Every structure is written in C-alpha cells, then in structure tokens.
Tab-separated table of C-alpha atoms in Angstrom:
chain	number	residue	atom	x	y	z
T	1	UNK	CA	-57.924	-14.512	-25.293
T	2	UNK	CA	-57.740	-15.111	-21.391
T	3	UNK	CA	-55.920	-12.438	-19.330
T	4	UNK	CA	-53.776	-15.742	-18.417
T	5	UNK	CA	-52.699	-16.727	-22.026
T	6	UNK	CA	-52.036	-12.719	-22.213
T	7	UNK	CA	-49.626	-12.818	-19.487
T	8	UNK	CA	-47.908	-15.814	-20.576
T	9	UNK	CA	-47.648	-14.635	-24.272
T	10	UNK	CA	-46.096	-11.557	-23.140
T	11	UNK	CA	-43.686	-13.489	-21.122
T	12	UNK	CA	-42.236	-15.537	-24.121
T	13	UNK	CA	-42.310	-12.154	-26.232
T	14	UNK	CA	-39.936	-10.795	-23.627
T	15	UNK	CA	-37.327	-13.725	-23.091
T	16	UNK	CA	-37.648	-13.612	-26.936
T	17	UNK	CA	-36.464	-10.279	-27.268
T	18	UNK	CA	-33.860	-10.396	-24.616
T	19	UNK	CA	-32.353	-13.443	-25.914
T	20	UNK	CA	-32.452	-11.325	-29.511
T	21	UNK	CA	-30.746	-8.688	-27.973
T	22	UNK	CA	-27.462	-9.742	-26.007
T	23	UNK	CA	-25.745	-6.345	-26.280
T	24	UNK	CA	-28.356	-4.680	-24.198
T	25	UNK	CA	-27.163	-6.821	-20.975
T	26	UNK	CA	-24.346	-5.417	-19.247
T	27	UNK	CA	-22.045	-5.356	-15.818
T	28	UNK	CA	-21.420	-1.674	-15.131
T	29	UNK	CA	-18.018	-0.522	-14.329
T	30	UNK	CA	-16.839	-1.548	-11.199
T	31	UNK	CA	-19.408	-4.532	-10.805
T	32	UNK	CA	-17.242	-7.214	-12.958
T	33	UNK	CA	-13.893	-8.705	-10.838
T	34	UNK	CA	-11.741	-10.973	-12.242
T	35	UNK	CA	-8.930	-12.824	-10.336
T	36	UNK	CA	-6.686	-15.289	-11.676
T	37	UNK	CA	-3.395	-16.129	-13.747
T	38	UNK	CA	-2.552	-14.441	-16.882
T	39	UNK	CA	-2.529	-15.781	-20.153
T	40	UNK	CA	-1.359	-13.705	-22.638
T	41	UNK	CA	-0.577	-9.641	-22.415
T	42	UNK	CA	-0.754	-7.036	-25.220
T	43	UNK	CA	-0.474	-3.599	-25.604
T	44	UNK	CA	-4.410	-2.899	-24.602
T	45	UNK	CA	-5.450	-5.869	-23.833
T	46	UNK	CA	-4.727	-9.071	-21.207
T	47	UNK	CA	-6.050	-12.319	-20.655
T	48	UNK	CA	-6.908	-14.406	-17.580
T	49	UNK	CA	-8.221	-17.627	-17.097
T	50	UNK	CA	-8.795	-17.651	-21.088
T	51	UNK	CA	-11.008	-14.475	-20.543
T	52	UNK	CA	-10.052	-11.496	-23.447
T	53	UNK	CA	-9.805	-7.940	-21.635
T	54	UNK	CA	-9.541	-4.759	-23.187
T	55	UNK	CA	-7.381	-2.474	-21.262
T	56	UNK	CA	-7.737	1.015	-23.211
T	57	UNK	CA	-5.405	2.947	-20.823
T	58	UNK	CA	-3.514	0.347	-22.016
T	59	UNK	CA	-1.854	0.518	-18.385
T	60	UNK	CA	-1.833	-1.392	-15.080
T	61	UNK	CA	-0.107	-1.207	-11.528
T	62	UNK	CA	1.918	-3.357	-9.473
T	63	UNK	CA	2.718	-3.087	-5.057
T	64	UNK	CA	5.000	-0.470	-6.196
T	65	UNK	CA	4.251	1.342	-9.494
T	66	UNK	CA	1.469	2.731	-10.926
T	67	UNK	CA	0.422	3.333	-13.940
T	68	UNK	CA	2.903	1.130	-16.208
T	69	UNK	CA	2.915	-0.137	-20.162
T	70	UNK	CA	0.965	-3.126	-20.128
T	71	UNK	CA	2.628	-4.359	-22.487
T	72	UNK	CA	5.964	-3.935	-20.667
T	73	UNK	CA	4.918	-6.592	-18.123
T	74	UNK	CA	5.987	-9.330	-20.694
T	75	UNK	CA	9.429	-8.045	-19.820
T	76	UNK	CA	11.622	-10.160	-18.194
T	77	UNK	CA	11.917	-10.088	-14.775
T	78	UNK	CA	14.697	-11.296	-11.990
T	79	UNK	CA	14.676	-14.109	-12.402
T	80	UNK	CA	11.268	-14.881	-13.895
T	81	UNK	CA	12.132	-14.533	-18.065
T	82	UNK	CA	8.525	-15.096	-18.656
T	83	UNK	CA	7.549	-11.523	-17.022
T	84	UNK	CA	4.375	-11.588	-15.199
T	85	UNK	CA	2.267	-14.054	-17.245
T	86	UNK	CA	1.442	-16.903	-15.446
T	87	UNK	CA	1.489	-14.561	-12.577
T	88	UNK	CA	-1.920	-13.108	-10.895
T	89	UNK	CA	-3.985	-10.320	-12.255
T	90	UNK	CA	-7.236	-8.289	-10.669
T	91	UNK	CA	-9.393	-6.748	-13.379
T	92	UNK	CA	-11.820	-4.512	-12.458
T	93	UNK	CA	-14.444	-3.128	-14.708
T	94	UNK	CA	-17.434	-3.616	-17.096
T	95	UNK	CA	-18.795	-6.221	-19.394
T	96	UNK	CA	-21.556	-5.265	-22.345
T	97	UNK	CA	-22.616	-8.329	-24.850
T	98	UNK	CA	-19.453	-10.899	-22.918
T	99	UNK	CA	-17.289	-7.843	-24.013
T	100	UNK	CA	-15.178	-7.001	-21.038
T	101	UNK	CA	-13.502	-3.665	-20.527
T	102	UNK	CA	-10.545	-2.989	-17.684
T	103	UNK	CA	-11.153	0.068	-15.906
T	104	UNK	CA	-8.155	-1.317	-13.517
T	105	UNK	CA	-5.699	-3.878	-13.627
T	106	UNK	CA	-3.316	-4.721	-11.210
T	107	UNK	CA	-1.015	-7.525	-10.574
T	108	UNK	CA	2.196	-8.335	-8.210
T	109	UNK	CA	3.261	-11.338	-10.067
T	110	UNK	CA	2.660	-13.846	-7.639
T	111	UNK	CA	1.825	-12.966	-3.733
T	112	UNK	CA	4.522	-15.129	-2.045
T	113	UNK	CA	5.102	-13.611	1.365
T	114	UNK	CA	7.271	-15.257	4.114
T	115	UNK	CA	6.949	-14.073	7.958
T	116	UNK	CA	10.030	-15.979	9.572
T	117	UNK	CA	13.359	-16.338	11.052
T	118	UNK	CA	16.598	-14.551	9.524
T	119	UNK	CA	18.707	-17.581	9.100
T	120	UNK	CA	21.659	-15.366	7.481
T	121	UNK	CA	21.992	-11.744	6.940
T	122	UNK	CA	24.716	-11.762	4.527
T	123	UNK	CA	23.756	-12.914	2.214
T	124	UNK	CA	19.876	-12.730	3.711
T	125	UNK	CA	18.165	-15.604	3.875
T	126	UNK	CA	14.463	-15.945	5.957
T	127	UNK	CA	13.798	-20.207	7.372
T	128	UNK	CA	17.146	-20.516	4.506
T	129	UNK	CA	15.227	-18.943	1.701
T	130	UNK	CA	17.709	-16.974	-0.008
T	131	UNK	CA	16.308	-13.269	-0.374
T	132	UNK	CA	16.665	-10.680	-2.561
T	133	UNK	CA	15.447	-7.041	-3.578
T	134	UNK	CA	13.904	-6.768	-7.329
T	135	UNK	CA	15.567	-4.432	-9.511
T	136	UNK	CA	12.891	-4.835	-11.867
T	137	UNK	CA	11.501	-1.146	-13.033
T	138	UNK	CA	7.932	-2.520	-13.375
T	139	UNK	CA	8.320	-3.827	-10.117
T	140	UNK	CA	11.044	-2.042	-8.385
T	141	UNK	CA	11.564	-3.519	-4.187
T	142	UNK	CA	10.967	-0.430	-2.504
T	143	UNK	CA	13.407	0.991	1.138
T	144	UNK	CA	13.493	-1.873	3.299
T	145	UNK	CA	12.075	-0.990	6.638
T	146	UNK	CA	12.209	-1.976	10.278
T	147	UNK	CA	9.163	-1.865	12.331
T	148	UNK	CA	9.618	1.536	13.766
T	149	UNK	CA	9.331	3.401	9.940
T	150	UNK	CA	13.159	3.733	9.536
T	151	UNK	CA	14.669	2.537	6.550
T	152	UNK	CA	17.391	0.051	7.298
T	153	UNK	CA	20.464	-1.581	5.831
T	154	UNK	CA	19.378	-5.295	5.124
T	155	UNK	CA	22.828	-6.872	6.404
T	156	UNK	CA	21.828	-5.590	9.624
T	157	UNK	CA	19.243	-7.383	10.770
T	158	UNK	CA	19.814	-9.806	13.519
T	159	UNK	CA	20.196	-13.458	12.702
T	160	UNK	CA	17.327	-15.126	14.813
T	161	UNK	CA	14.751	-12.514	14.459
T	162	UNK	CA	11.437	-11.621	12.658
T	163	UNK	CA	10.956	-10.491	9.535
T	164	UNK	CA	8.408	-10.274	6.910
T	165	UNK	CA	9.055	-10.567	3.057
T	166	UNK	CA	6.174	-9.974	0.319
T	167	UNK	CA	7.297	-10.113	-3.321
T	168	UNK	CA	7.847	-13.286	-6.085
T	169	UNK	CA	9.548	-16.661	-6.057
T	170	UNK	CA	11.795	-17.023	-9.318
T	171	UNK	CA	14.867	-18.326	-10.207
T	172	UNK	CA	18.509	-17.872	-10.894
T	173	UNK	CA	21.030	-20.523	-12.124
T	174	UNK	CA	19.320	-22.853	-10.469
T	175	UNK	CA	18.304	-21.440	-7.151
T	176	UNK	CA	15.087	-20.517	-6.042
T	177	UNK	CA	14.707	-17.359	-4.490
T	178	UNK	CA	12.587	-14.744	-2.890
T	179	UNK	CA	12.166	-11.335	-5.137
T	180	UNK	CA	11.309	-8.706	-2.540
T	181	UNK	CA	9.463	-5.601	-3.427
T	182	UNK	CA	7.966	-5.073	0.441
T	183	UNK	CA	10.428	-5.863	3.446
T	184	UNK	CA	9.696	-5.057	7.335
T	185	UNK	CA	12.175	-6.025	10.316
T	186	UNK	CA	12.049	-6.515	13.306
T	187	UNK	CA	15.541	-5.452	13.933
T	188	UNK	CA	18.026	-3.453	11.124
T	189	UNK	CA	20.422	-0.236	12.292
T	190	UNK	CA	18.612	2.953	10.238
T	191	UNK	CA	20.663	3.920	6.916
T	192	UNK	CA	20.142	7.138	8.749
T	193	UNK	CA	21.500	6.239	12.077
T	194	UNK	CA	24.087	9.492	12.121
T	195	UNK	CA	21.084	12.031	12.147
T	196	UNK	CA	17.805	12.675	14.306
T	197	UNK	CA	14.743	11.406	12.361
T	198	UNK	CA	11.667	11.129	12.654
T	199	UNK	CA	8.817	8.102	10.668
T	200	UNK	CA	5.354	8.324	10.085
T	201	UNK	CA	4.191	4.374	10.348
T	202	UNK	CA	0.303	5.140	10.373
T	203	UNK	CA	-2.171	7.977	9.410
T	204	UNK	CA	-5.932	8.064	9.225
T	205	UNK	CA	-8.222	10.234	8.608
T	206	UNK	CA	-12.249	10.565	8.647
T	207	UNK	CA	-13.599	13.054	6.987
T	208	UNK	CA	-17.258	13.499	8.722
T	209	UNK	CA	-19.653	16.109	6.850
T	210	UNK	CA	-20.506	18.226	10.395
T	211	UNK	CA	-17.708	21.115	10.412
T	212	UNK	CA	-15.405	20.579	13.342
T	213	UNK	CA	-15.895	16.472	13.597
T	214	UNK	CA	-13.299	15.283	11.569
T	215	UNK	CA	-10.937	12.688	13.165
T	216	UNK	CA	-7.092	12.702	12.264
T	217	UNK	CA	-5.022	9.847	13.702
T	218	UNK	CA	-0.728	9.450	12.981
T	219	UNK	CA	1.408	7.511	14.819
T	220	UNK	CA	5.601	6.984	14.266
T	221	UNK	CA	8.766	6.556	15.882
T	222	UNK	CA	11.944	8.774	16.772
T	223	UNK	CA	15.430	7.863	16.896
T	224	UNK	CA	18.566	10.241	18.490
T	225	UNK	CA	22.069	10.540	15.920
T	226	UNK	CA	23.746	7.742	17.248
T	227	UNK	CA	20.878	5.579	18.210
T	228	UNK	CA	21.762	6.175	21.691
T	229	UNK	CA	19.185	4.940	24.404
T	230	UNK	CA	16.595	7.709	25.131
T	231	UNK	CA	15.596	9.258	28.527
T	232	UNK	CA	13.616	12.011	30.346
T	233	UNK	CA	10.912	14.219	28.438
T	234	UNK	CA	11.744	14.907	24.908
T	235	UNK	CA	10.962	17.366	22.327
T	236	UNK	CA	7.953	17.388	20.979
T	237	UNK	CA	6.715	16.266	17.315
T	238	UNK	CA	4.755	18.775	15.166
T	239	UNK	CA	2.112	17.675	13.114
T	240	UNK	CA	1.161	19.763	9.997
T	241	UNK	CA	-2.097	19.015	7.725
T	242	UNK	CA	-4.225	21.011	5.122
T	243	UNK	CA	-7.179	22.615	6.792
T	244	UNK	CA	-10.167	24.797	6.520
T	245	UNK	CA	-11.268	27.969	8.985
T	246	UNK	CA	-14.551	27.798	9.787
T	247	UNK	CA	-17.420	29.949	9.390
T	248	UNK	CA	-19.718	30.709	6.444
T	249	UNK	CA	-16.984	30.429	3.985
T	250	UNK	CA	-14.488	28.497	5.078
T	251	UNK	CA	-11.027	28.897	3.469
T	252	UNK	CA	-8.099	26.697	3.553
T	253	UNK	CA	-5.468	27.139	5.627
T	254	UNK	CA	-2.362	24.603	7.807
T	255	UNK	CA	-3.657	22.963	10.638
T	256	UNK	CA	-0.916	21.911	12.802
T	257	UNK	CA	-0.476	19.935	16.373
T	258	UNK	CA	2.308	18.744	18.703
T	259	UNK	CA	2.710	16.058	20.446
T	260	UNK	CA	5.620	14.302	23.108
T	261	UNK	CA	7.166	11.013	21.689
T	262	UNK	CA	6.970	8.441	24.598
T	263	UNK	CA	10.372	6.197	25.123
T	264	UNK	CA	9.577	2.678	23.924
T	265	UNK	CA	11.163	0.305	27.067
T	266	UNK	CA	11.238	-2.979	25.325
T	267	UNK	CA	13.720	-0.745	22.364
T	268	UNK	CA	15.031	2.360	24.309
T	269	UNK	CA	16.690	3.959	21.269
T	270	UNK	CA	13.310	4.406	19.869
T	271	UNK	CA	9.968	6.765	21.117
T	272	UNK	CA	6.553	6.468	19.726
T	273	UNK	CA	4.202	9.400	19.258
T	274	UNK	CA	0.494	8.824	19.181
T	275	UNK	CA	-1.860	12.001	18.015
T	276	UNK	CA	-5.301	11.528	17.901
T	277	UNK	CA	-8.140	14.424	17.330
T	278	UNK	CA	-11.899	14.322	17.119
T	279	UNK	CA	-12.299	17.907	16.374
T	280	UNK	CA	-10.484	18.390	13.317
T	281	UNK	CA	-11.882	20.573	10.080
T	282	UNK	CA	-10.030	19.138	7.660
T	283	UNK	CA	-9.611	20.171	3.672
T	284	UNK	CA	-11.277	16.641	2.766
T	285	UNK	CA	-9.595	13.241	2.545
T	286	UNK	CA	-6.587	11.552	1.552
T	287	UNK	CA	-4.373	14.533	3.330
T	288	UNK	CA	-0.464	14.638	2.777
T	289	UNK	CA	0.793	14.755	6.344
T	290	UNK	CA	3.923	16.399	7.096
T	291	UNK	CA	5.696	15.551	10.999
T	292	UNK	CA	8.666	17.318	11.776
T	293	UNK	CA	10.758	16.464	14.982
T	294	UNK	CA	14.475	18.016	15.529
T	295	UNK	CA	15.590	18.741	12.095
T	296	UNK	CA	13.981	15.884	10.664
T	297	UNK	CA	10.644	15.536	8.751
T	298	UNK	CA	8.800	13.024	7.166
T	299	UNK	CA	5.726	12.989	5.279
T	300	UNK	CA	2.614	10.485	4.482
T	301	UNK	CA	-0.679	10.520	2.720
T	302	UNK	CA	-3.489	9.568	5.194
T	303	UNK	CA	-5.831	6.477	4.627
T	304	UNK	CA	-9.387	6.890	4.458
T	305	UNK	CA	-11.893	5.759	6.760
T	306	UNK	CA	-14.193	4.772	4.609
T	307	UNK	CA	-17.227	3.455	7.457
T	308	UNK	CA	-16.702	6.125	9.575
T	309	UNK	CA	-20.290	6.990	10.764
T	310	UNK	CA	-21.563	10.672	9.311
C-alpha cells in the first residue's frame, strides 16, 4: 500500500469516526452567543429563535435585577400580558452534541430607547410618546436621574428639553406607551433639593500588577440645600476606597483623597469634581467607592478597565 493511499485511508477513518461520534464536538462555555426573540420560557429552560436552552440556575437578569425565576418572566408585565416572550434574550454558554447549556441569560424585553424632546411633563410625554415608569418586580424602573447624578422628580423636567428613556413599548387600553426602567434628564429639581448632596456619575479603576500603578478615576456633581447658585472655593470632596500598604506583605487598609468641586457656569447650582490618580495600590478591582461632601455621601462600584496595559 502507497504511503499516499495510507494517508488518504486514514483520512476517511477519521471523518468516519467523528461523524460516529457527535457528542465529542463541543462550544465551551462562554464561546456559544445567542441573540434573538424568545419563544417559549420554562422553569430551566428558554427558547430563542426555535433553539431549546437549558438554563440550570434556572435564573436570568434584566437592566435592573439580577438573578430572577426564569420562569417568572412569563409574568405579565405593564402593559405587555405576554411577559417577556417575544421580547429579546442573550444566552451565553456552551453547546456539547447541539445540546446547549445557559451559563447566562439576560433579557430587557425589548431595547426601545428614545433621546428627545419633553413635550409634557405631567403627564410626561418625550416627541408625544406618553411615558411611564415600570412597576414590574422583574423589571422594576429604577430613580430617575438628571445628568448631574441626582435623582429627580419626573414632573419637573422642563418642557422643551433633553431627555433620554430606555425601557419597553407596550400597551394600555389602547395606548401605546413607553415602560421606563432607565431615565436621564437634562433638567429635573433633585427629590433631595432641601439637603447638601453629593453624586458619583463615573468611577474607573485599573488594576495594573506593578505595586503603586494602579489608576482610580471618579467624577460627580454637588448641589447646596436650596439649589442656590454656587460661588467662591468650596469644600472639598473626600474620596474613600479599599487599599493595600505596601511592602513585602501588604495588608489592606482605606485609601482616601480629596478633591475641590469646580462650579459648573453653564448650571451654577451644580459643581463637578474630577479625581484622577496614577499611583494608586489598590485591594484589586471592582472597588465600592464611597465620596462624602458636607453631610452627604454617596457610594458606587468602580468599572473595570479591562485593556488597561500591564
């Protein structure tokens, strides 16, 4: 037999035996994506695009809960009696043999976001889509916000300016609306407009693996009881994060770091603070940060820079 009829024997032997053996072929875990509407939804498992998914946490997680029956997103929702099928889900996970397993699943029902004009504020409506928050506990509408990190009283936001909606398009006797779970203003008085406070609207961190060369960004606003316009130099902002000494064994300990909110001149009732280090030791990443600023503090975990250069 000719080394060439060898080779090409071989080669059929081993299509043979991989075609005879479909469970050895597999997607690991978290190779396999699948986006697109859902079908059907069980207690462990969910469908999408006619494609049968185990789910053994038998949970999943929306914009603003985690962790959730999956079964309980056949509930009824606001306007939407079907629940989230029909909606959008993202799988992630594995497939052995066609078999596909969920290590995640995630869905917000339908991504519908509007960035318009408030045409009415009471009720609200954005380019005369009528708006509303979801009540729904699978997919509750979190604080609305304005853009300086304050939450805000929805009726309060000026007729004529910007504002951004994310959240689900259902109905209710006959009119379509907007189900908010995510709102940001450009204008709204702060529920807590009677008290100093203090926002955190941004915090990153990069956790490098040379000690002293972590980065820490956060960035927010501060507002005066009364929202009166601000002036002169004003107090400054602590910053508080976990941290490590250095040294041979390094322990953990509170980092902290202040920092003097500038006045904002286009909106003079609000001042931004900006704190950025590159010489950080940090007790790893996400961190919790805490920011404290005349009797008020607020709190936020960090995101992750995940390309940050080693």
């Amino acid at each position: 037999m000719s080394c060439r009829s060898l080779a090409g024997s071989s080669a059929i032997i081993l299509a043979a035996l991989a075609a005879a053996s479909p469970a050895t072929a597999q997607v690991p875990p978290p190779e396999l994506v699948i986006e697109g509407p859902i079908d059907a939804i069980g207690a462990n498992s969910i469908t999408v695009m006619g494609i049968e998914i185990n789910v053994p946490s038998g949970r999943a997680d929306t914009p603003t809960a985690l962790g959730v029956p999956l079964d309980s997103l056949n509930d009824p929702l606001p306007g939407r009696s079907q629940g989230f099928v029909g909606g959008t889900a993202i799988v992630t996970g594995g497939s052995t043999g066609g078999v596909v397993t969920a290590t995640e699943v995630f869905s917000d029902v339908n991504e519908n976001v509007v960035v318009g004009e408030v045409t009415s504020n009471n009720p609200l409506t954005v380019n005369h889509l009528p708006v509303v928050r979801s009540t729904s506990p699978v997919i509750p509408g979190s604080a609305p916000m304005n853009v300086f990190g304050f939450q805000i009283d929805e009726k309060t936001v000026a007729v004529g300016s910007l504002i951004s909606i994310e959240g689900y398009l259902g109905s209710e006797n006959g009119t379509r609306q907007l189900y908010y779970h995510t709102l940001e203003a450009d204008t709204g008085e702060p529920v807590n407009r009677s008290s100093n406070e203090v926002s955190v609207t941004r915090t990153q961190c990069r956790d490098r693996a040379d000690a002293g060369k972590d980065e820490l960004e956060v960035q927010g606003w501060v507002h005066r009881a009364g929202l009166p316009n601000l002036t002169g130099t004003l107090p400054a902002i602590t910053i508080t994060y976990p941290g490590l000494t250095t040294g041979r064994r390094p322990t953990k300990t509170t980092g902290t770091a202040t920092i003097v909110p500038v006045v904002d001149p286009a909106s003079p009732q609000y001042a931004q603070y900006r704190y950025r280090s590159s010489n950080r030791n940090l007790d790893g990443c996400p961190l919790r940060i805490k920011v404290s600023w005349q009797g008020d503090v607020d709190s936020a975990v960090s995101e992750v820079d995940v390309d940050a250069a080693p």
